[in-house]
Amino acid sequence: MVYICTGGTMSDYSYFCGIDLAKNHFSIHAVDKHGKVLLHKSVTHSKLLTKIANMSPMRIGVEACGGAHY
């Protein structure tokens, strides 16, 4: 998982989201600051930005598998 810091601290965010980049789908797993699962879903590449844009500001970590570059 790669974390990109854009400022602020971890406590400034209500949600944390992990995105697994795969060849055909992205797997999204979001939790609140207490670890409660808020979202666990697989979406197509074209729907990822729409899904993320409709969520509250969050810290995002991205993980890519070996086939993500195809």
PDB file of C-alpha atoms in Angstrom, residues 4-52:
ATOM      1  CA  ILE A   4       0.569   9.899  -0.512  1.00  0.00           C
ATOM      2  CA  CYS A   5       0.435  12.745   1.964  1.00  0.00           C
ATOM      3  CA  THR A   6      -1.307  15.890   0.758  1.00  0.00           C
ATOM      4  CA  GLY A   7      -1.132  17.677   4.094  1.00  0.00           C
ATOM      5  CA  GLY A   8      -2.866  17.343   7.401  1.00  0.00           C
ATOM      6  CA  THR A   9      -2.696  14.450   9.809  1.00  0.00           C
ATOM      7  CA  MET A  10      -4.471  11.107   9.879  1.00  0.00           C
ATOM      8  CA  SER A  11      -6.894  12.475  12.495  1.00  0.00           C
ATOM      9  CA  ASP A  12      -7.988  15.196  10.034  1.00  0.00           C
ATOM     10  CA  TYR A  13      -9.779  12.562   7.945  1.00  0.00           C
ATOM     11  CA  SER A  14     -12.987  10.704   8.849  1.00  0.00           C
ATOM     12  CA  TYR A  15     -12.439   7.939   6.300  1.00  0.00           C
ATOM     13  CA  PHE A  16      -9.560   5.832   5.056  1.00  0.00           C
ATOM     14  CA  CYS A  17      -9.792   4.105   1.701  1.00  0.00           C
ATOM     15  CA  GLY A  18      -7.641   1.399   0.137  1.00  0.00           C
ATOM     16  CA  ILE A  19      -7.840   0.835  -3.607  1.00  0.00           C
ATOM     17  CA  ASP A  20      -6.434  -2.284  -5.256  1.00  0.00           C
ATOM     18  CA  LEU A  21      -5.686  -1.622  -8.917  1.00  0.00           C
ATOM     19  CA  ALA A  22      -6.306  -4.666 -11.094  1.00  0.00           C
ATOM     20  CA  LYS A  23      -6.586  -5.235 -14.830  1.00  0.00           C
ATOM     21  CA  ASN A  24     -10.380  -5.020 -15.173  1.00  0.00           C
ATOM     22  CA  HIS A  25     -11.708  -3.755 -11.837  1.00  0.00           C
ATOM     23  CA  PHE A  26     -10.697  -1.694  -8.832  1.00  0.00           C
ATOM     24  CA  SER A  27     -11.452  -3.063  -5.376  1.00  0.00           C
ATOM     25  CA  ILE A  28     -12.343  -0.344  -2.873  1.00  0.00           C
ATOM     26  CA  HIS A  29     -12.274  -0.865   0.886  1.00  0.00           C
ATOM     27  CA  ALA A  30     -13.151   2.124   3.088  1.00  0.00           C
ATOM     28  CA  VAL A  31     -13.235   2.325   6.876  1.00  0.00           C
ATOM     29  CA  ASP A  32     -13.953   5.080   9.375  1.00  0.00           C
ATOM     30  CA  LYS A  33     -11.377   6.223  11.945  1.00  0.00           C
ATOM     31  CA  HIS A  34     -12.600   3.519  14.335  1.00  0.00           C
ATOM     32  CA  GLY A  35     -12.042   0.725  11.800  1.00  0.00           C
ATOM     33  CA  LYS A  36     -15.727   0.166  10.963  1.00  0.00           C
ATOM     34  CA  VAL A  37     -16.125  -0.982   7.349  1.00  0.00           C
ATOM     35  CA  LEU A  38     -18.057   1.593   5.316  1.00  0.00           C
ATOM     36  CA  LEU A  39     -17.563   0.233   1.817  1.00  0.00           C
ATOM     37  CA  HIS A  40     -16.198  -2.942   0.291  1.00  0.00           C
ATOM     38  CA  LYS A  41     -16.918  -2.969  -3.420  1.00  0.00           C
ATOM     39  CA  SER A  42     -15.417  -3.797  -6.793  1.00  0.00           C
ATOM     40  CA  VAL A  43     -15.977  -1.198  -9.528  1.00  0.00           C
ATOM     41  CA  THR A  44     -14.942  -0.801 -13.157  1.00  0.00           C
ATOM     42  CA  HIS A  45     -12.290   1.732 -14.088  1.00  0.00           C
ATOM     43  CA  SER A  46     -14.884   4.098 -15.567  1.00  0.00           C
ATOM     44  CA  LYS A  47     -16.897   4.218 -12.310  1.00  0.00           C
ATOM     45  CA  LEU A  48     -14.027   4.734  -9.853  1.00  0.00           C
ATOM     46  CA  LEU A  49     -13.855   8.536 -10.002  1.00  0.00           C
ATOM     47  CA  THR A  50     -17.629   8.867  -9.683  1.00  0.00           C
ATOM     48  CA  LYS A  51     -17.645   6.599  -6.632  1.00  0.00           C
ATOM     49  CA  ILE A  52     -14.763   8.437  -4.938  1.00  0.00           C
TER      50      ILE A  52
END
